[in-house]
CSV table of C-alpha atoms and ligand atoms in Angstrom, one decimal:
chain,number,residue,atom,x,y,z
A,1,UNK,CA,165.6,206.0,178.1
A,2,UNK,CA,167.3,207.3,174.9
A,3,UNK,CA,170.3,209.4,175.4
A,4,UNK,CA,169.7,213.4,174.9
A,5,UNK,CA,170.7,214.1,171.4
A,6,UNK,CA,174.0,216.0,170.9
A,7,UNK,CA,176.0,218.0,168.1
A,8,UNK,CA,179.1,216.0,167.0
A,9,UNK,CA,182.0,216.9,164.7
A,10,UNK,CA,184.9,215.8,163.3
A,11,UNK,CA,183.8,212.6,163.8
A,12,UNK,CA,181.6,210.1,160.8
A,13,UNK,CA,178.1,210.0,162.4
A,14,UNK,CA,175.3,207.3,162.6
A,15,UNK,CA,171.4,207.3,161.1
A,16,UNK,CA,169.8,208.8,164.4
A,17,UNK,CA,172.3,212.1,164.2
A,18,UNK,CA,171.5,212.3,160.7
A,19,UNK,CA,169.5,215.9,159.9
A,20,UNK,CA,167.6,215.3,156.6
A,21,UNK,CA,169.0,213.2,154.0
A,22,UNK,CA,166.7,210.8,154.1
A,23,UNK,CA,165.4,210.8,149.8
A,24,UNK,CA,169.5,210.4,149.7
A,25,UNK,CA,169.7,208.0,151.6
A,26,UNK,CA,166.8,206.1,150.0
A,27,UNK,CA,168.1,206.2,147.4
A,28,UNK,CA,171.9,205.5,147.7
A,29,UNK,CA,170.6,202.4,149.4
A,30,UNK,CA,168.7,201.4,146.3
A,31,UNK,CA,172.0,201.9,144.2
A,32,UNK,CA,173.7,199.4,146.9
A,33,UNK,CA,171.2,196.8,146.8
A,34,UNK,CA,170.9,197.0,143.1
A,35,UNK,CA,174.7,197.1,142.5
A,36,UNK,CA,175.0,200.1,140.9
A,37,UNK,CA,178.0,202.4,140.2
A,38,UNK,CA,177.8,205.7,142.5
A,39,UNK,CA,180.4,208.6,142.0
A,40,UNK,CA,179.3,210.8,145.0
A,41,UNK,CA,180.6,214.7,145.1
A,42,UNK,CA,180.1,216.5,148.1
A,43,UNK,CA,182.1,219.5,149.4
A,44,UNK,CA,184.4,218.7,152.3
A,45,UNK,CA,182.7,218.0,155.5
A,46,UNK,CA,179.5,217.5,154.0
A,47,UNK,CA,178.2,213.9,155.2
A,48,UNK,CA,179.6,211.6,152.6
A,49,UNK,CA,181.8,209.0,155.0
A,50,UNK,CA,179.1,209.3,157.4
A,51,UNK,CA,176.1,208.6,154.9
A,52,UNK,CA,177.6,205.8,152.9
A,53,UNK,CA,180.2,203.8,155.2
A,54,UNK,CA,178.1,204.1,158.9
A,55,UNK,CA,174.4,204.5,157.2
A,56,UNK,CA,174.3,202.7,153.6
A,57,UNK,CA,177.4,200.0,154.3
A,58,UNK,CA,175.6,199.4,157.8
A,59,UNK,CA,172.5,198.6,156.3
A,60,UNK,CA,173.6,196.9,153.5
A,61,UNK,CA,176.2,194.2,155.8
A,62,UNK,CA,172.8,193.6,158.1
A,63,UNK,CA,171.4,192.1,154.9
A,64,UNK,CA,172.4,189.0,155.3
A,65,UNK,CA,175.4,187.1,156.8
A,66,UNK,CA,177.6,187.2,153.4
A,67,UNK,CA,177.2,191.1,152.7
A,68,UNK,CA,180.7,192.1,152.3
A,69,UNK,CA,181.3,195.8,152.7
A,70,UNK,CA,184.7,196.8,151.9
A,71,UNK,CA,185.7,200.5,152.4
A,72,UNK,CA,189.3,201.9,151.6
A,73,UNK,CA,190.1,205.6,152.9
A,74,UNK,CA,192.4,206.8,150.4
A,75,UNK,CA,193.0,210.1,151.5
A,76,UNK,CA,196.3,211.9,151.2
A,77,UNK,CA,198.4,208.0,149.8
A,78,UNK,CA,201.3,209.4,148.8
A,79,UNK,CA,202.9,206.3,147.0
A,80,UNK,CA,201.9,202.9,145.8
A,81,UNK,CA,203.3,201.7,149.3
A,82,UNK,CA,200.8,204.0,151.4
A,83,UNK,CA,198.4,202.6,148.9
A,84,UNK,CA,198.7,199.1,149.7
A,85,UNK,CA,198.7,199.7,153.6
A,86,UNK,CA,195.6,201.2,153.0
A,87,UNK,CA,194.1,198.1,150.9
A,88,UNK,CA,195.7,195.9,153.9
A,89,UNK,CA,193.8,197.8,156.5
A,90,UNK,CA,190.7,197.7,154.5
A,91,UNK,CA,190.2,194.2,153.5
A,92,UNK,CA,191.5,192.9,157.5
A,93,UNK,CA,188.7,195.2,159.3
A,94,UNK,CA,185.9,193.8,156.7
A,95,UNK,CA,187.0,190.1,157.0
A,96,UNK,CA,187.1,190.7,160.8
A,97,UNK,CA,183.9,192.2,161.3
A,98,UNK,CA,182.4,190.1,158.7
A,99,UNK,CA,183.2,186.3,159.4
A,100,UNK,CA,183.7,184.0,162.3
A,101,UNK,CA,187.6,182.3,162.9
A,102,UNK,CA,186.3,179.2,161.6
A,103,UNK,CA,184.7,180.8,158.5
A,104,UNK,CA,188.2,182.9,157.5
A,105,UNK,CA,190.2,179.8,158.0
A,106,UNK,CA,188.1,177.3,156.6
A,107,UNK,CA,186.3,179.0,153.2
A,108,UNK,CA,187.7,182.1,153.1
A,109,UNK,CA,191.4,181.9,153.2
A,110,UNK,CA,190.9,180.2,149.5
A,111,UNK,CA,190.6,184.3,148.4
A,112,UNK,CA,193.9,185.4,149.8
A,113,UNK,CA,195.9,183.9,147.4
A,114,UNK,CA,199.5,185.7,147.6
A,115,UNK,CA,199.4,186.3,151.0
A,116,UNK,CA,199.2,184.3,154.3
A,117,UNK,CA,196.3,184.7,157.3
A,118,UNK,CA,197.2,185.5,160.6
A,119,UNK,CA,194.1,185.3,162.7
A,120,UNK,CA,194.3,186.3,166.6
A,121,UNK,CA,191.5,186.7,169.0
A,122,UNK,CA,191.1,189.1,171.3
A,123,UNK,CA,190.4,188.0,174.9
A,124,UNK,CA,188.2,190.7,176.3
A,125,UNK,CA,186.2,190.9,173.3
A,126,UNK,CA,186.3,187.8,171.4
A,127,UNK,CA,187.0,189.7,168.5
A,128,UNK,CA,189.0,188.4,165.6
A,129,UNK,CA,191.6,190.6,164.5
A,130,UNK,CA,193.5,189.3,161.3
A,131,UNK,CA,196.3,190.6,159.2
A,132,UNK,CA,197.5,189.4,155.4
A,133,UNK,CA,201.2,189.1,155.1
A,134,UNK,CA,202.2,189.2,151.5
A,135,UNK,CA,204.3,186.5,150.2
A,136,UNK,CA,206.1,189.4,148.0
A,137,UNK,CA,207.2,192.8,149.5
A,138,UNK,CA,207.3,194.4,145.8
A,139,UNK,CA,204.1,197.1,146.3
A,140,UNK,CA,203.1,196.4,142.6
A,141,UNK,CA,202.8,193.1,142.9
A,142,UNK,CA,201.2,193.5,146.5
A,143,UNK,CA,198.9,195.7,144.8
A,144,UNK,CA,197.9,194.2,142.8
A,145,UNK,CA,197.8,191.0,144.4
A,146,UNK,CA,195.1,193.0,146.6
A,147,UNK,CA,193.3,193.7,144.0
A,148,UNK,CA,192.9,190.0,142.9
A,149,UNK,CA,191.8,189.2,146.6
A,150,UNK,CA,188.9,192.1,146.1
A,151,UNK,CA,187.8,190.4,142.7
A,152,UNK,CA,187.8,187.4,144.3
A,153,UNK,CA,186.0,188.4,147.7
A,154,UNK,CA,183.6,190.8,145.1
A,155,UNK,CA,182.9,187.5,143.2
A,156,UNK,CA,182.5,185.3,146.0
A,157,UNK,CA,180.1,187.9,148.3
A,158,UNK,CA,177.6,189.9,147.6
A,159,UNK,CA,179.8,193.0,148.1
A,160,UNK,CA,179.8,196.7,148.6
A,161,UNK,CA,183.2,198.4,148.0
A,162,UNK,CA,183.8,202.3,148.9
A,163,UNK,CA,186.5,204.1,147.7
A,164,UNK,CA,186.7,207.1,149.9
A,165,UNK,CA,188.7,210.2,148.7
A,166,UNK,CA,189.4,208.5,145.7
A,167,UNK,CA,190.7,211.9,143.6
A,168,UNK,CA,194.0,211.5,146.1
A,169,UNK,CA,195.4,208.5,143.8
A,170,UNK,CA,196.0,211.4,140.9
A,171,UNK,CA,199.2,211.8,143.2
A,172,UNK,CA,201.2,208.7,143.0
A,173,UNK,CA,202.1,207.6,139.2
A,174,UNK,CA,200.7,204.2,138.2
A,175,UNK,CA,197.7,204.0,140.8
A,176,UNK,CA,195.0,205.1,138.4
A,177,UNK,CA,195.7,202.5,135.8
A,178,UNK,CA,195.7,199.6,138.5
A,179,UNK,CA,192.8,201.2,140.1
A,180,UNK,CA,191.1,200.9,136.6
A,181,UNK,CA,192.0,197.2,136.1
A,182,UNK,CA,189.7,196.3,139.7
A,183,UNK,CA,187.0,198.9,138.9
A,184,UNK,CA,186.3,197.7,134.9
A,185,UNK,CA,186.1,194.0,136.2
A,186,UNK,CA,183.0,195.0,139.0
A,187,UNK,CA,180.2,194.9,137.0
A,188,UNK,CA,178.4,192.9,140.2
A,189,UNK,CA,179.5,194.6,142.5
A,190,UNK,CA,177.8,197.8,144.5
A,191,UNK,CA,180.4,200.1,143.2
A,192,UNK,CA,180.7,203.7,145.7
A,193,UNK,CA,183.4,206.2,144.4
A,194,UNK,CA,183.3,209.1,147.0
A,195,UNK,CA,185.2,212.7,146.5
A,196,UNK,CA,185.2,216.2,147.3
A,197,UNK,CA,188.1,217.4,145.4
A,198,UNK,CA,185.7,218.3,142.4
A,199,UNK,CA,188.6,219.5,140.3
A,200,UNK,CA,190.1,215.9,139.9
A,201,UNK,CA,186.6,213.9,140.1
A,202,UNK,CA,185.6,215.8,136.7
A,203,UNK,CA,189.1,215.0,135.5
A,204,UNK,CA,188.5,211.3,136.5
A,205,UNK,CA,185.4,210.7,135.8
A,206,UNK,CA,183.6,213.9,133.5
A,207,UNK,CA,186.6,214.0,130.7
A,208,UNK,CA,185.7,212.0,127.4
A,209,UNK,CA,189.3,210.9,127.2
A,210,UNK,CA,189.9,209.1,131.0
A,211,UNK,CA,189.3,205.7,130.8
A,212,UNK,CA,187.1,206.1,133.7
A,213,UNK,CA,184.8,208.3,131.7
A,214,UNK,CA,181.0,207.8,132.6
A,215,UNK,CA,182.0,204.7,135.0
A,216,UNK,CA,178.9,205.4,137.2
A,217,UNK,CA,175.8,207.6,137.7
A,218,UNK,CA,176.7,210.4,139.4
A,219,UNK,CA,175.2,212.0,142.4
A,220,UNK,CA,175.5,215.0,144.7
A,221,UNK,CA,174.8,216.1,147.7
A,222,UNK,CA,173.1,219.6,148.6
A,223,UNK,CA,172.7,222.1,151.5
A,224,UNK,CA,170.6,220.8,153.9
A,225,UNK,CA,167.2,223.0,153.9
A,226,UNK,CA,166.5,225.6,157.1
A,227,UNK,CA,163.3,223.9,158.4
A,228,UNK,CA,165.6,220.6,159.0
A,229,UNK,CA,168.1,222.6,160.7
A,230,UNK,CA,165.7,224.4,162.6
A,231,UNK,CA,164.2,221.0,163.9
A,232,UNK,CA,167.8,219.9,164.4
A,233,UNK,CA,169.1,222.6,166.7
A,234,UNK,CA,165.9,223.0,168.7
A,235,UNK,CA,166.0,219.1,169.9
A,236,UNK,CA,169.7,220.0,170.6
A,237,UNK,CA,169.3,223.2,172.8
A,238,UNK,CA,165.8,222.5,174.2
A,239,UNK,CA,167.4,220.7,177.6
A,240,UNK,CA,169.7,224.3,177.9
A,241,UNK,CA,166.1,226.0,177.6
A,242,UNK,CA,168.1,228.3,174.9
A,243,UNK,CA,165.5,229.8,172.1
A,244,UNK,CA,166.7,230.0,168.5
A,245,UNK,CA,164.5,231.6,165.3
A,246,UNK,CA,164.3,231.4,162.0
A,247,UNK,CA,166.6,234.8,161.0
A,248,UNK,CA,169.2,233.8,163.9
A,249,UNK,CA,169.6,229.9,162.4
A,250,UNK,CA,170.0,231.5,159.1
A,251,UNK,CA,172.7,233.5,160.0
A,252,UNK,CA,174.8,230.9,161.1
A,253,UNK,CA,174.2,228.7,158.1
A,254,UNK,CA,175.1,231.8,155.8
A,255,UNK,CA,178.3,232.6,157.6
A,256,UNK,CA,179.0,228.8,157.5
A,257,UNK,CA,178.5,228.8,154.0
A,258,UNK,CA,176.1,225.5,154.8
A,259,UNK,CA,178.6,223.4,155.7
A,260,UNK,CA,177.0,220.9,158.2
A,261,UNK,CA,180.6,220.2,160.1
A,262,UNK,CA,181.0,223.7,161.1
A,263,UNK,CA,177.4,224.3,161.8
A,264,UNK,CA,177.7,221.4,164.0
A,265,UNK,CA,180.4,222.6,165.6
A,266,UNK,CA,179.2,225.9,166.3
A,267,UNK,CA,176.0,224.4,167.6
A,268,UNK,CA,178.3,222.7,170.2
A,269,UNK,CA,180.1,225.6,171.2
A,270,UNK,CA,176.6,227.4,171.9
A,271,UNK,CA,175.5,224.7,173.8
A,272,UNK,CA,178.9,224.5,175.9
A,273,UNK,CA,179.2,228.0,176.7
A,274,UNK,CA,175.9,229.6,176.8
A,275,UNK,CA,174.1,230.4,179.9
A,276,UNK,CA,170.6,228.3,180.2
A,277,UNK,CA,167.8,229.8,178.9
A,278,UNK,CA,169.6,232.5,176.2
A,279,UNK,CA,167.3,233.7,173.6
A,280,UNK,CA,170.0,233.7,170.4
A,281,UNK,CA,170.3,237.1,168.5
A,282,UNK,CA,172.1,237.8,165.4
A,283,UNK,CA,174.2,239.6,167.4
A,284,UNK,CA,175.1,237.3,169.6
A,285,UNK,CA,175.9,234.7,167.6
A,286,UNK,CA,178.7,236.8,165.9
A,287,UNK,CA,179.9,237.1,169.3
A,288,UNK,CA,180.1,233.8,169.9
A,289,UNK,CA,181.7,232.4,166.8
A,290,UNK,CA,184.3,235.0,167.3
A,291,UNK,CA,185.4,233.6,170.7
A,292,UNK,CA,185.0,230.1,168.8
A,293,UNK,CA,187.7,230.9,166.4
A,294,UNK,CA,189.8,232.8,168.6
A,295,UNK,CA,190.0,229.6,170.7
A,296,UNK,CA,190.6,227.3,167.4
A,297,UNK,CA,194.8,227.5,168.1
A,298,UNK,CA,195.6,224.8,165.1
A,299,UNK,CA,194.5,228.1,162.6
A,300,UNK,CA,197.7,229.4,163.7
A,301,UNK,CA,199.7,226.6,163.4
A,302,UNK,CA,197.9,225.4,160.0
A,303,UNK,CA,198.3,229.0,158.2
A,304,UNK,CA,202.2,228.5,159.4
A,305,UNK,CA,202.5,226.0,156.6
A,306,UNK,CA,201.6,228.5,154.1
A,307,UNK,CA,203.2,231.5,151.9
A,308,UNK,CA,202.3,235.1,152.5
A,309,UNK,CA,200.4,235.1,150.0
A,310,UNK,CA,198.9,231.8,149.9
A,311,UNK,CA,197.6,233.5,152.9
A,312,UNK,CA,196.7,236.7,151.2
A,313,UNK,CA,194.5,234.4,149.0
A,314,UNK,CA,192.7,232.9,151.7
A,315,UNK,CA,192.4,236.1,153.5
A,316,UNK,CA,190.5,237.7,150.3
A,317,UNK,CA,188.2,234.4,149.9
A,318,UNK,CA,187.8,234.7,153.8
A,319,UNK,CA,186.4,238.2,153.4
A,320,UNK,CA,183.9,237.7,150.5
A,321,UNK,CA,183.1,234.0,151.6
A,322,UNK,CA,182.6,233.2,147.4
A,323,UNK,CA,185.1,235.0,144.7
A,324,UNK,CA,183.7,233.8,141.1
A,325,UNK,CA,186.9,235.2,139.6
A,326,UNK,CA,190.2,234.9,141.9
A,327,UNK,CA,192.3,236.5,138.8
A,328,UNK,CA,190.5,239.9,138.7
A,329,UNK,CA,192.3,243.0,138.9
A,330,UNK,CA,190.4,244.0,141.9
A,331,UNK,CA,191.4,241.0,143.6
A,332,UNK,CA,195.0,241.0,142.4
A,333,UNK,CA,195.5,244.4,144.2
A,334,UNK,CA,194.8,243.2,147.3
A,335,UNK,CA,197.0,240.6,147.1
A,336,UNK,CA,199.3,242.1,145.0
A,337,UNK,CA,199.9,239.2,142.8
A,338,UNK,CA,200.4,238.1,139.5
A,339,UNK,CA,197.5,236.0,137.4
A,340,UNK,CA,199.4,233.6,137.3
A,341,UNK,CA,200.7,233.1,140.6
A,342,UNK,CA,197.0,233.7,141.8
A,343,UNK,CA,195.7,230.7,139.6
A,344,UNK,CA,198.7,228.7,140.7
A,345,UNK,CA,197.9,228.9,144.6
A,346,UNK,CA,194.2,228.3,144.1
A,347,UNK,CA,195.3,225.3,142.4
A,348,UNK,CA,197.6,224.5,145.2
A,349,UNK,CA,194.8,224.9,148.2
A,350,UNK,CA,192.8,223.2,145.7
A,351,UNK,CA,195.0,219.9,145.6
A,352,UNK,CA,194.9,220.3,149.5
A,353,UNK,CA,191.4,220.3,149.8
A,354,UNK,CA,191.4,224.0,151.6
A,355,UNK,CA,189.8,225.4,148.8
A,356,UNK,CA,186.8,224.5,146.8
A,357,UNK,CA,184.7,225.3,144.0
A,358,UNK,CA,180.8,226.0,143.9
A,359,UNK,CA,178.7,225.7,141.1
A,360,UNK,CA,177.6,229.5,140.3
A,361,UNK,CA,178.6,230.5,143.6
A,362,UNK,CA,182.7,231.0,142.9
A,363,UNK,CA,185.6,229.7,145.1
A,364,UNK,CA,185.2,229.2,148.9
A,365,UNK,CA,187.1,228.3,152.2
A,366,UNK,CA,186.5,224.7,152.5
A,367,UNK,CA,186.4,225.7,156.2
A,368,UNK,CA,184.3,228.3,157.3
A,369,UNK,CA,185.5,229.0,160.7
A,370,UNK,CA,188.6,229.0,159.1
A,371,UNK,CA,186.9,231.6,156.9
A,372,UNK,CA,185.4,233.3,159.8
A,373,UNK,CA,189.2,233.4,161.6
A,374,UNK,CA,191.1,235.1,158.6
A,375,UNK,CA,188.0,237.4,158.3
A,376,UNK,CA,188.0,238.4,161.8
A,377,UNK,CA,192.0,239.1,162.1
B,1,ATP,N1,173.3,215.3,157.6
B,1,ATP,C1,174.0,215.7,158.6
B,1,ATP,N2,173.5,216.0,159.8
B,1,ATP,C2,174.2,216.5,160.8
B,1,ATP,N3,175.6,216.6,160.7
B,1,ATP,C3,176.2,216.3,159.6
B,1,ATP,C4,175.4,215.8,158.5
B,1,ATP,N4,176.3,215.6,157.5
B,1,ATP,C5,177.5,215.9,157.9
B,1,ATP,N5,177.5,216.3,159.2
B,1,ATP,C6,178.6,216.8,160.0
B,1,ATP,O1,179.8,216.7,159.3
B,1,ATP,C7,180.8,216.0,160.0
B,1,ATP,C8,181.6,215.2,159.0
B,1,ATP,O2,181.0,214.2,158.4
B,1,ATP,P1,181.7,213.2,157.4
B,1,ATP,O3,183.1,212.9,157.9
B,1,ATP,O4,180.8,212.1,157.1
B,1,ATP,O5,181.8,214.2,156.1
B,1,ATP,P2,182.7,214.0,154.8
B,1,ATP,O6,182.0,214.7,153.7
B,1,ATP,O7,183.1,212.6,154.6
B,1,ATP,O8,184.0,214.9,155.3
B,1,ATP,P3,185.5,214.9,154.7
B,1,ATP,O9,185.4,215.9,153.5
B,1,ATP,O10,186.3,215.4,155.8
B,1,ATP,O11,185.8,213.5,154.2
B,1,ATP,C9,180.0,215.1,161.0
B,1,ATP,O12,180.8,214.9,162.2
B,1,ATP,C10,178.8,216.1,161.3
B,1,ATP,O13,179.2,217.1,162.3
B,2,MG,MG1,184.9,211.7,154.3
């Protein structure tokens, strides 16, 4: 019997917990199997990890015993060093996964030049875990070492690579020109370039001038319609017996400025704390998602990283949910700061990822409960 579906969170999620997406996925998939060049933007915690590592590179590695897929999180590397790690931790989990012992020590060892294969297999699973030591400890030349050992695997397999959070390498001087030298030579190879940090991916990728200009098609992902929601939640709250509408579910998606993390996690609050068989209200609901935030203690801690008014700033975005223009005088009185400071701390939660950007909509929480907790206090 299949298991009774369930909201999850904070976590990357499979096909069958999926809602919608599926013309996205179609075509993503496409892209991979055609070797394409994808820049994905999505705002935070929309689905991209989810849809292109554990739904796209799924499929795509079940296509035939030589699929490569070779995903690289590079979120928050703070210097060529971190950047490396990251590579190392990449390329060992896909060789792992991918081949047998015999394979990685027989054929594809021959890939690795610059660094030597440790294979170990583990007992309970029979498992191979590997790990690459470099022959040189200089990260440059490990780097780019790594790199060669992508071209080579890319060359060798028919390969997806996934560069997640890839706006982060703006940080650490030098990445973006080595990164260029691996992604210029990938003309075979399924090519996925995921961000959320908009501000940096246009940069990157939207600027006439970067070298990276126009590297790949680019595509987006939306808010996820109300009837798919509605479909969603009911399958999720049916064994509680608790009844949701149309204005109720809307409610929740407004507040949560669409943001399918939160909604998700809200959804798993309801479930978790409501008595069987509630018919949801408006009303309610606000209830509910106050007790939700109130319980959320790492707010509190996370705000304690943060100026006055960088908090001020969040405040005011928490308390209109969109601001088109953060510099206006209105908003400058409540937060009694200058233009310039204002601009400077909107970059700053920008860089951080706390604050994002809309298309005609204006500046937003990344976080909505986040929003919903500086809105409520
Ligand atoms: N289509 C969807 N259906 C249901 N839940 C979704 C969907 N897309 C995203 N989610 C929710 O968002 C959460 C985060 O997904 P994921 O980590 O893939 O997003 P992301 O955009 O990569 O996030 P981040 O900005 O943190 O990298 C999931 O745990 C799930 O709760
Ligand atoms: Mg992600």
């Amino acid at each position: 019997m299949p298991s009774p579906k369930i909201f999850k969170y904070d976590v990357l999620i499979d096909a069958g917990d999926l809602c919608d997406r599926k013309s996205e996925l179609e075509e993503l998939l496409k892209r991979a199997k055609t070797k394409k060049h994808t820049i994905l933007f999505a705002p935070r915690r929309y689905g991209k990890t989810s849809l292109i590592k554990n739904v796209v590179g799924e499929t795509f590695s079940h296509l035939s015993r030589q699929h490569l897929v070779l995903f690289f999180d590079l979120m928050d590397v703070q210097s060529l060093e971190s950047i490396a790690k990251r590579f190392h931790h990449g390329i060992s989990l896909a060789l792992a996964h991918r081949f047998s012992v015999k394979k990685l020590l027989s054929d594809v060892s021959a890939y690795l030049k610059g660094f030597s294969l440790q294979v170990d297999v583990d007992p309970a699973t029979n498992q191979p875990s590997i790990s690459l030591a470099a022959k040189v400890r200089e990260p440059k030349i490990e780097i780019s070492n790594l790199i060669d050992v992508i071209k080579r695997l890319a060359h060798q397999y028919p390969t997806m690579l996934i560069l997640d959070e890839f706006h982060d390498i703006t940080f650490v001087p030098e990445a973006e020109a080595l990164f260029r030298g691996l992604l210029q030579e990938l003309g075979e190879t399924a090519v996925f370039i995921l961000g959320s940090k908009r501000h940096l991916m246009t940069l990157m990728f939207q600027d006439a001038h970067s070298p990276l200009f126009h590297y790949g098609d680019e595509m987006h992902l939306g808010r996820i319609p109300i009837k798919d929601w509605m479909a969603y939640f009911q399958e999720r709250l049916a064994p509680r017996k608790i009844k949701i509408d149309e204005g109720a579910l809307n409610s929740i998606l407004t507040t949560l400025c669409d943001v399918p993390n939160a909604i998700c996690e809200f959804g798993a609050w309801l479930v978790d704390n409501l008595e069987s068989e509630t018919t949801l209200t408006v009303g309610l609901l606000r209830l509910q998602m106050d007790r939700l935030v109130e319980n959320k203690q790492s707010y509190a801690y996370l705000l304690q990283g943060y100026t006055e008014k960088e908090c001020g700033v969040m405040s005011a975005l928490a308390k209109q949910q969109f601001i088109l223009e953060p510099q206006s005088e209105a908003i400058l009185k409540t937060i009694h700061a200058s233009k310039s400071s204002v601009a400077k701390i909107i970059k700053k939660l920008m860089n951080r990822g706390l604050v994002e950007y809309e298309t005609d909509k204006g500046y937003r929480l990344s976080d909505p409960l986040l929003g919903h907790y500086l809105a409520t206090r």
